[in-house]
Tab-separated table of C-alpha atoms in Angstrom:
chain	number	residue	atom	x	y	z
X	1	UNK	CA	-0.028	-0.148	0.028
X	2	UNK	CA	2.890	2.571	0.937
X	3	UNK	CA	4.492	1.654	-2.397
X	4	UNK	CA	1.445	2.166	-4.345
X	5	UNK	CA	0.922	5.697	-2.408
X	6	UNK	CA	4.735	6.536	-3.333
X	7	UNK	CA	4.254	5.625	-6.830
X	8	UNK	CA	1.137	7.576	-7.213
X	9	UNK	CA	2.569	10.596	-5.479
X	10	UNK	CA	5.558	10.349	-7.675
X	11	UNK	CA	3.697	9.986	-10.891
X	12	UNK	CA	1.394	12.884	-9.997
X	13	UNK	CA	4.418	15.170	-9.432
X	14	UNK	CA	5.928	14.121	-12.745
X	15	UNK	CA	2.772	14.725	-14.448
X	16	UNK	CA	2.652	18.232	-13.044
X	17	UNK	CA	6.327	18.740	-13.959
X	18	UNK	CA	5.740	17.539	-17.429
X	19	UNK	CA	2.816	20.092	-17.980
X	20	UNK	CA	5.278	22.948	-16.597
X	21	UNK	CA	7.988	21.740	-19.108
X	22	UNK	CA	5.858	21.639	-21.960
X	23	UNK	CA	4.652	25.165	-21.348
X	24	UNK	CA	8.243	26.222	-20.655
X	25	UNK	CA	9.456	24.840	-23.978
X	26	UNK	CA	6.824	26.335	-26.010
X	27	UNK	CA	7.224	29.769	-24.361
X	28	UNK	CA	10.987	29.567	-24.604
X	29	UNK	CA	11.023	28.537	-28.292
X	30	UNK	CA	8.805	31.540	-29.196
X	31	UNK	CA	6.342	29.149	-30.879
X	32	UNK	CA	3.331	31.176	-31.988
X	33	UNK	CA	-0.219	30.128	-32.720
X	34	UNK	CA	-2.536	31.638	-35.399
X	35	UNK	CA	-2.999	35.344	-34.860
X	36	UNK	CA	0.337	35.757	-32.890
X	37	UNK	CA	3.187	38.130	-34.037
X	38	UNK	CA	5.927	36.155	-35.834
X	39	UNK	CA	9.480	36.369	-37.366
X	40	UNK	CA	9.090	33.534	-39.891
X	41	UNK	CA	6.888	30.510	-40.576
X	42	UNK	CA	9.474	28.496	-38.637
X	43	UNK	CA	8.198	30.169	-35.621
X	44	UNK	CA	4.455	29.516	-36.392
X	45	UNK	CA	2.708	26.488	-34.957
X	46	UNK	CA	1.626	24.680	-38.297
X	47	UNK	CA	0.892	28.022	-39.942
X	48	UNK	CA	2.379	30.616	-42.288
X	49	UNK	CA	3.919	33.810	-41.134
X	50	UNK	CA	2.551	36.786	-43.425
X	51	UNK	CA	2.604	40.563	-43.437
X	52	UNK	CA	-0.384	42.490	-42.124
X	53	UNK	CA	-3.487	42.675	-44.316
X	54	UNK	CA	-7.038	43.916	-43.751
X	55	UNK	CA	-8.166	40.582	-45.253
X	56	UNK	CA	-6.661	38.744	-42.098
X	57	UNK	CA	-8.182	41.445	-39.786
X	58	UNK	CA	-4.690	42.226	-38.716
X	59	UNK	CA	-3.792	45.729	-37.641
X	60	UNK	CA	-0.172	45.431	-36.423
X	61	UNK	CA	2.458	46.257	-39.031
X	62	UNK	CA	4.456	43.204	-37.924
X	63	UNK	CA	4.144	39.737	-39.481
X	64	UNK	CA	1.427	37.416	-38.135
X	65	UNK	CA	0.751	33.634	-38.092
X	66	UNK	CA	-2.214	32.647	-40.278
X	67	UNK	CA	-3.482	29.030	-41.136
X	68	UNK	CA	-2.473	27.347	-44.189
X	69	UNK	CA	-4.903	27.505	-47.093
X	70	UNK	CA	-6.334	24.176	-48.218
X	71	UNK	CA	-7.161	23.183	-51.933
X	72	UNK	CA	-9.601	25.751	-53.362
X	73	UNK	CA	-9.710	27.812	-50.227
X	74	UNK	CA	-9.143	31.748	-50.370
X	75	UNK	CA	-5.641	33.203	-49.914
X	76	UNK	CA	-4.144	36.594	-50.070
X	77	UNK	CA	-0.533	35.888	-50.501
X	78	UNK	CA	1.870	32.675	-50.504
X	79	UNK	CA	-0.001	31.177	-47.484
X	80	UNK	CA	-1.267	27.981	-49.228
X	81	UNK	CA	-0.433	24.576	-48.120
X	82	UNK	CA	2.140	22.226	-49.514
X	83	UNK	CA	2.196	21.932	-53.015
X	84	UNK	CA	-0.522	24.547	-53.710
X	85	UNK	CA	-0.129	28.126	-55.277
X	86	UNK	CA	-2.305	31.281	-54.353
X	87	UNK	CA	-3.604	31.946	-57.956
X	88	UNK	CA	-5.355	35.129	-58.703
X	89	UNK	CA	-7.937	35.458	-61.712
X	90	UNK	CA	-6.565	39.006	-62.294
X	91	UNK	CA	-3.116	40.656	-61.933
X	92	UNK	CA	-2.339	42.795	-60.133
X	93	UNK	CA	-4.928	41.215	-57.634
X	94	UNK	CA	-7.836	43.254	-56.577
X	95	UNK	CA	-9.393	40.550	-54.395
X	96	UNK	CA	-8.491	37.291	-52.724
X	97	UNK	CA	-6.998	34.335	-54.772
X	98	UNK	CA	-7.602	30.642	-54.474
X	99	UNK	CA	-5.066	27.753	-53.435
X	100	UNK	CA	-4.630	25.622	-56.512
X	101	UNK	CA	-2.087	23.282	-57.781
X	102	UNK	CA	-0.898	25.564	-60.424
X	103	UNK	CA	2.238	27.516	-61.836
X	104	UNK	CA	4.398	24.454	-62.202
X	105	UNK	CA	5.464	24.119	-65.837
X	106	UNK	CA	8.490	25.774	-67.523
X	107	UNK	CA	8.208	27.314	-71.143
X	108	UNK	CA	7.986	24.395	-73.318
X	109	UNK	CA	6.675	21.797	-70.676
X	110	UNK	CA	3.080	20.360	-70.747
X	111	UNK	CA	-0.009	22.221	-69.625
X	112	UNK	CA	-3.793	22.160	-69.904
X	113	UNK	CA	-4.432	25.838	-69.216
X	114	UNK	CA	-2.446	28.998	-68.860
X	115	UNK	CA	-2.510	28.730	-65.078
X	116	UNK	CA	-0.386	25.590	-65.133
X	117	UNK	CA	2.646	27.744	-66.782
X	118	UNK	CA	5.031	29.240	-64.172
X	119	UNK	CA	5.267	32.320	-66.268
X	120	UNK	CA	2.611	35.045	-65.743
X	121	UNK	CA	3.263	35.919	-69.417
X	122	UNK	CA	2.863	32.399	-70.919
X	123	UNK	CA	-0.003	30.827	-73.013
X	124	UNK	CA	-1.008	27.204	-73.045
X	125	UNK	CA	-0.846	26.410	-76.738
X	126	UNK	CA	-1.303	22.706	-77.916
X	127	UNK	CA	-0.613	21.433	-74.588
X	128	UNK	CA	2.507	23.331	-73.887
X	129	UNK	CA	3.565	26.479	-72.167
X	130	UNK	CA	4.447	29.107	-74.658
X	131	UNK	CA	6.292	32.280	-74.141
X	132	UNK	CA	4.773	35.692	-75.195
X	133	UNK	CA	7.664	37.388	-76.709
X	134	UNK	CA	10.039	36.226	-73.897
X	135	UNK	CA	8.548	38.904	-71.662
X	136	UNK	CA	9.079	38.509	-67.867
X	137	UNK	CA	9.033	40.068	-64.487
X	138	UNK	CA	11.271	37.560	-62.704
X	139	UNK	CA	13.310	34.462	-63.385
X	140	UNK	CA	10.178	32.347	-62.812
X	141	UNK	CA	8.768	33.747	-66.054
X	142	UNK	CA	11.779	32.396	-68.119
X	143	UNK	CA	12.705	29.016	-69.785
X	144	UNK	CA	15.265	26.735	-68.476
X	145	UNK	CA	18.722	28.369	-68.110
X	146	UNK	CA	17.409	31.929	-68.762
X	147	UNK	CA	17.058	34.900	-66.541
X	148	UNK	CA	14.896	38.045	-66.676
X	149	UNK	CA	16.662	41.092	-67.455
X	150	UNK	CA	15.623	43.654	-64.882
X	151	UNK	CA	15.940	46.453	-67.459
X	152	UNK	CA	14.231	45.280	-70.402
X	153	UNK	CA	12.101	42.807	-68.793
X	154	UNK	CA	12.920	40.207	-71.502
X	155	UNK	CA	14.399	36.606	-70.849
X	156	UNK	CA	18.075	36.199	-71.744
X	157	UNK	CA	20.548	33.283	-71.439
X	158	UNK	CA	22.010	32.869	-68.099
X	159	UNK	CA	25.490	34.289	-67.543
X	160	UNK	CA	28.312	31.776	-66.874
X	161	UNK	CA	31.468	32.162	-64.625
X	162	UNK	CA	33.391	35.358	-65.438
X	163	UNK	CA	30.723	36.900	-67.432
X	164	UNK	CA	29.453	40.282	-66.719
X	165	UNK	CA	26.439	40.500	-64.480
X	166	UNK	CA	24.260	43.034	-62.567
X	167	UNK	CA	23.036	40.770	-59.713
X	168	UNK	CA	23.097	37.090	-58.770
X	169	UNK	CA	19.769	36.359	-60.521
X	170	UNK	CA	21.762	36.791	-63.881
X	171	UNK	CA	24.101	33.834	-63.037
X	172	UNK	CA	23.622	30.194	-63.461
X	173	UNK	CA	22.838	28.092	-60.466
X	174	UNK	CA	25.873	27.544	-58.258
X	175	UNK	CA	27.230	30.993	-58.915
X	176	UNK	CA	26.734	34.640	-57.766
X	177	UNK	CA	27.399	38.026	-59.073
X	178	UNK	CA	30.393	39.389	-57.296
X	179	UNK	CA	29.649	43.080	-55.894
X	180	UNK	CA	33.242	44.283	-56.427
X	181	UNK	CA	33.972	42.756	-59.978
X	182	UNK	CA	30.206	42.499	-61.405
X	183	UNK	CA	31.132	39.082	-62.930
X	184	UNK	CA	29.587	35.737	-62.119
X	185	UNK	CA	31.716	33.682	-59.591
X	186	UNK	CA	31.429	30.128	-58.191
X	187	UNK	CA	29.899	29.861	-54.685
X	188	UNK	CA	32.172	29.997	-51.654
X	189	UNK	CA	35.017	31.912	-53.388
X	190	UNK	CA	35.342	35.087	-51.391
X	191	UNK	CA	37.787	35.627	-48.791
X	192	UNK	CA	38.020	37.634	-45.644
X	193	UNK	CA	37.033	41.204	-46.045
X	194	UNK	CA	35.967	40.774	-49.405
X	195	UNK	CA	32.739	42.534	-50.276
X	196	UNK	CA	29.462	40.404	-50.237
X	197	UNK	CA	25.623	40.357	-50.222
X	198	UNK	CA	24.376	40.223	-46.712
X	199	UNK	CA	21.278	38.200	-47.926
X	200	UNK	CA	23.364	35.399	-49.435
X	201	UNK	CA	24.573	32.217	-47.710
X	202	UNK	CA	26.888	31.012	-50.567
X	203	UNK	CA	29.461	33.761	-51.490
X	204	UNK	CA	31.967	33.780	-48.507
X	205	UNK	CA	34.263	30.759	-48.197
X	206	UNK	CA	32.557	28.854	-45.318
X	207	UNK	CA	33.978	25.724	-46.403
X	208	UNK	CA	37.634	25.924	-45.741
X	209	UNK	CA	38.015	29.428	-44.370
X	210	UNK	CA	35.026	29.583	-41.974
X	211	UNK	CA	33.740	32.946	-43.224
X	212	UNK	CA	30.341	34.342	-43.395
X	213	UNK	CA	28.875	37.517	-44.775
X	214	UNK	CA	28.487	39.982	-41.937
X	215	UNK	CA	25.762	42.667	-41.659
X	216	UNK	CA	28.442	45.378	-42.938
X	217	UNK	CA	28.709	43.337	-46.251
X	218	UNK	CA	32.155	42.069	-45.408
X	219	UNK	CA	33.409	38.433	-45.316
X	220	UNK	CA	34.199	37.849	-41.652
X	221	UNK	CA	35.195	34.860	-39.505
X	222	UNK	CA	32.178	32.983	-38.267
X	223	UNK	CA	31.412	33.293	-34.463
X	224	UNK	CA	29.586	30.297	-33.093
X	225	UNK	CA	27.367	32.350	-30.968
X	226	UNK	CA	26.487	35.891	-30.087
X	227	UNK	CA	25.131	36.789	-26.824
X	228	UNK	CA	22.162	39.283	-26.540
X	229	UNK	CA	19.877	40.498	-23.806
X	230	UNK	CA	16.276	39.726	-23.945
X	231	UNK	CA	14.045	37.677	-26.773
X	232	UNK	CA	12.781	40.544	-28.821
X	233	UNK	CA	11.395	41.002	-32.274
X	234	UNK	CA	13.557	43.902	-32.884
X	235	UNK	CA	16.769	41.774	-32.557
X	236	UNK	CA	19.089	44.804	-33.285
X	237	UNK	CA	22.015	43.213	-31.237
X	238	UNK	CA	21.834	40.169	-33.668
X	239	UNK	CA	21.046	41.840	-36.761
X	240	UNK	CA	24.268	43.717	-36.281
X	241	UNK	CA	25.906	40.340	-36.377
X	242	UNK	CA	23.983	38.874	-39.212
X	243	UNK	CA	20.742	39.595	-41.115
X	244	UNK	CA	17.529	37.615	-40.575
X	245	UNK	CA	18.624	36.736	-36.971
X	246	UNK	CA	16.611	36.753	-33.704
X	247	UNK	CA	17.614	37.022	-30.099
X	248	UNK	CA	16.276	33.889	-28.282
X	249	UNK	CA	15.218	32.939	-24.722
X	250	UNK	CA	18.748	31.440	-24.173
X	251	UNK	CA	20.156	35.018	-24.619
X	252	UNK	CA	21.915	33.934	-27.925
X	253	UNK	CA	21.402	34.951	-31.544
X	254	UNK	CA	19.853	32.510	-33.811
X	255	UNK	CA	20.023	32.877	-37.702
X	256	UNK	CA	16.990	31.762	-39.551
X	257	UNK	CA	19.240	30.379	-42.269
X	258	UNK	CA	22.541	28.492	-42.349
X	259	UNK	CA	25.401	30.874	-42.599
X	260	UNK	CA	28.091	28.458	-41.805
X	261	UNK	CA	27.909	25.876	-44.626
X	262	UNK	CA	30.607	23.241	-44.639
X	263	UNK	CA	29.366	20.784	-47.187
X	264	UNK	CA	28.488	21.919	-50.819
X	265	UNK	CA	27.723	18.603	-52.066
X	266	UNK	CA	23.926	19.162	-51.865
X	267	UNK	CA	24.306	22.126	-53.970
X	268	UNK	CA	26.312	20.162	-56.556
X	269	UNK	CA	23.963	17.143	-56.667
X	270	UNK	CA	21.040	19.722	-57.256
X	271	UNK	CA	22.844	21.587	-59.955
X	272	UNK	CA	23.738	18.376	-61.823
X	273	UNK	CA	20.151	17.106	-61.600
X	274	UNK	CA	18.925	20.471	-62.887
X	275	UNK	CA	21.211	20.229	-65.715
X	276	UNK	CA	20.342	16.450	-66.501
X	277	UNK	CA	16.675	17.171	-66.481
X	278	UNK	CA	16.312	20.763	-67.395
X	279	UNK	CA	14.839	21.692	-64.251
X	280	UNK	CA	15.126	25.003	-62.417
X	281	UNK	CA	13.286	27.016	-59.684
X	282	UNK	CA	9.699	27.977	-60.430
X	283	UNK	CA	6.719	29.487	-58.772
X	284	UNK	CA	5.424	26.176	-57.424
X	285	UNK	CA	8.330	23.968	-56.854
X	286	UNK	CA	6.371	21.562	-54.619
X	287	UNK	CA	3.525	20.921	-57.110
X	288	UNK	CA	3.413	17.226	-57.783
X	289	UNK	CA	3.665	18.110	-61.387
X	290	UNK	CA	6.655	20.185	-61.341
X	291	UNK	CA	10.071	19.118	-62.891
X	292	UNK	CA	11.917	19.211	-59.591
X	293	UNK	CA	9.179	17.046	-57.868
X	294	UNK	CA	9.393	14.466	-60.517
X	295	UNK	CA	13.079	14.394	-60.937
X	296	UNK	CA	15.060	16.155	-58.519
X	297	UNK	CA	13.047	15.782	-55.130
X	298	UNK	CA	15.685	13.924	-53.038
X	299	UNK	CA	18.442	16.471	-54.290
X	300	UNK	CA	16.103	19.418	-53.548
X	301	UNK	CA	15.217	18.254	-50.026
X	302	UNK	CA	18.942	17.719	-49.097
X	303	UNK	CA	19.446	21.380	-50.557
X	304	UNK	CA	16.679	22.683	-48.357
X	305	UNK	CA	18.216	20.890	-45.150
X	306	UNK	CA	21.535	22.481	-45.913
X	307	UNK	CA	20.334	26.199	-46.347
X	308	UNK	CA	18.031	25.815	-43.369
X	309	UNK	CA	21.002	24.477	-41.217
X	310	UNK	CA	20.935	22.789	-37.838
X	311	UNK	CA	19.912	25.416	-35.475
X	312	UNK	CA	16.786	23.694	-33.907
X	313	UNK	CA	15.635	26.903	-32.139
X	314	UNK	CA	12.316	26.854	-33.937
X	315	UNK	CA	12.073	23.096	-34.684
X	316	UNK	CA	9.364	22.498	-32.099
X	317	UNK	CA	7.023	24.944	-33.666
X	318	UNK	CA	6.039	22.396	-36.320
X	319	UNK	CA	4.194	19.223	-35.719
X	320	UNK	CA	7.029	17.318	-37.442
X	321	UNK	CA	10.138	17.862	-39.229
X	322	UNK	CA	9.510	20.932	-41.264
X	323	UNK	CA	11.346	19.634	-44.506
X	324	UNK	CA	10.830	15.909	-44.147
X	325	UNK	CA	7.165	16.489	-43.696
X	326	UNK	CA	6.901	18.247	-47.041
X	327	UNK	CA	5.101	16.113	-49.674
X	328	UNK	CA	8.043	16.610	-52.111
X	329	UNK	CA	10.483	15.157	-49.436
X	330	UNK	CA	8.204	12.430	-48.400
X	331	UNK	CA	7.870	9.479	-50.790
X	332	UNK	CA	4.677	8.130	-49.168
X	333	UNK	CA	2.802	10.930	-50.478
X	334	UNK	CA	1.220	10.581	-53.905
X	335	UNK	CA	0.020	13.345	-56.430
X	336	UNK	CA	-3.564	12.872	-55.169
X	337	UNK	CA	-2.349	13.708	-51.471
X	338	UNK	CA	-1.278	17.020	-52.583
X	339	UNK	CA	-4.343	17.883	-54.318
X	340	UNK	CA	-6.276	17.293	-51.006
X	341	UNK	CA	-4.063	19.040	-48.703
X	342	UNK	CA	-5.390	19.182	-45.245
X	343	UNK	CA	-2.233	19.943	-43.190
X	344	UNK	CA	-3.631	17.996	-40.275
X	345	UNK	CA	-1.756	18.623	-36.781
X	346	UNK	CA	-0.078	15.696	-35.277
X	347	UNK	CA	0.635	15.462	-31.547
X	348	UNK	CA	4.331	15.884	-30.312
X	349	UNK	CA	5.858	13.000	-28.678
X	350	UNK	CA	6.091	14.714	-25.355
X	351	UNK	CA	2.288	15.120	-25.375
X	352	UNK	CA	2.019	11.160	-25.725
X	353	UNK	CA	4.186	10.751	-22.717
X	354	UNK	CA	1.979	13.150	-20.798
X	355	UNK	CA	-1.126	11.235	-21.635
X	356	UNK	CA	0.562	7.910	-20.725
X	357	UNK	CA	1.497	9.046	-17.419
X	358	UNK	CA	-1.970	10.640	-16.826
X	359	UNK	CA	-3.523	6.999	-17.610
X	360	UNK	CA	-1.025	5.296	-15.249
X	361	UNK	CA	-2.051	7.727	-12.243
X	362	UNK	CA	-5.730	6.925	-13.021
X	363	UNK	CA	-5.163	3.233	-12.951
X	364	UNK	CA	-3.421	3.428	-9.636
X	365	UNK	CA	-6.248	5.302	-7.984
């Protein structure tokens, strides 16, 4: 009897501690529910982080978590679920769009209607996406291995290594436009104090020289962690170290992307797959009908894991691994699954432990 009382008391205490621990973890990791302020979708609990909009009934100027849109549901920007695209009937949009499996085909690829084409300027002619005079707004509007000239808004062949460029969108995948020479250079070739683009992860030589692009646009030695004062969405201390970072509850700066890449194999693998299958980045990469989904899914997912990095500060905010849970990264999903996206939320393993302990306590009583 005494043993039973001891076990019951112990398990009850453990149950209370477990609840406290869950609350603490969620609070510390800055996980945000629908309607809360956010930094990126990584910090939202199974929802998208979007800018303020009257359509969301949001009055703050900060980003806010909103639920993912399912197939055929209304949307106001890129908030649709996995494999879907927020398609508007009129551009520029004057009302809400609809989440659809659309905008997945390059110029020359198959289509059934113009909305299947990644390019906003393309038409679907005889079952293929056809360019309208090579007009474009961004690279997504161009055919494979072409870029959009930001002056003429006409698609032109991608620049290769050592060719003149204006910005990195001109250069073929695996290279960037050097700010100091205005020529395309291979990834990870800049050395210490070279000028770099603060929004790029691939310019400074992080592979062998342990460099990253600092907020003053210079390649600097990577520092493992920067201390900051309190968790804040301003994060001015952290952003003086690197762009797109946040001060966490552990009083350390956390970058939203991997700024210390040590292995470029995933980039090379994706580049080779692009060349072999004539794939490239499009508006709806994760559509089950896209070139990348059909031919380069594993390479693409390894690339995503690389650029996201290993910082797990926001990892508990998703109901699963945010990359491996993507349909394109999970071979158990079929095309039909993507067309019926429901984004159901799974319980965390820690919640299962709590329920199990609770049941034991009930049985003992």
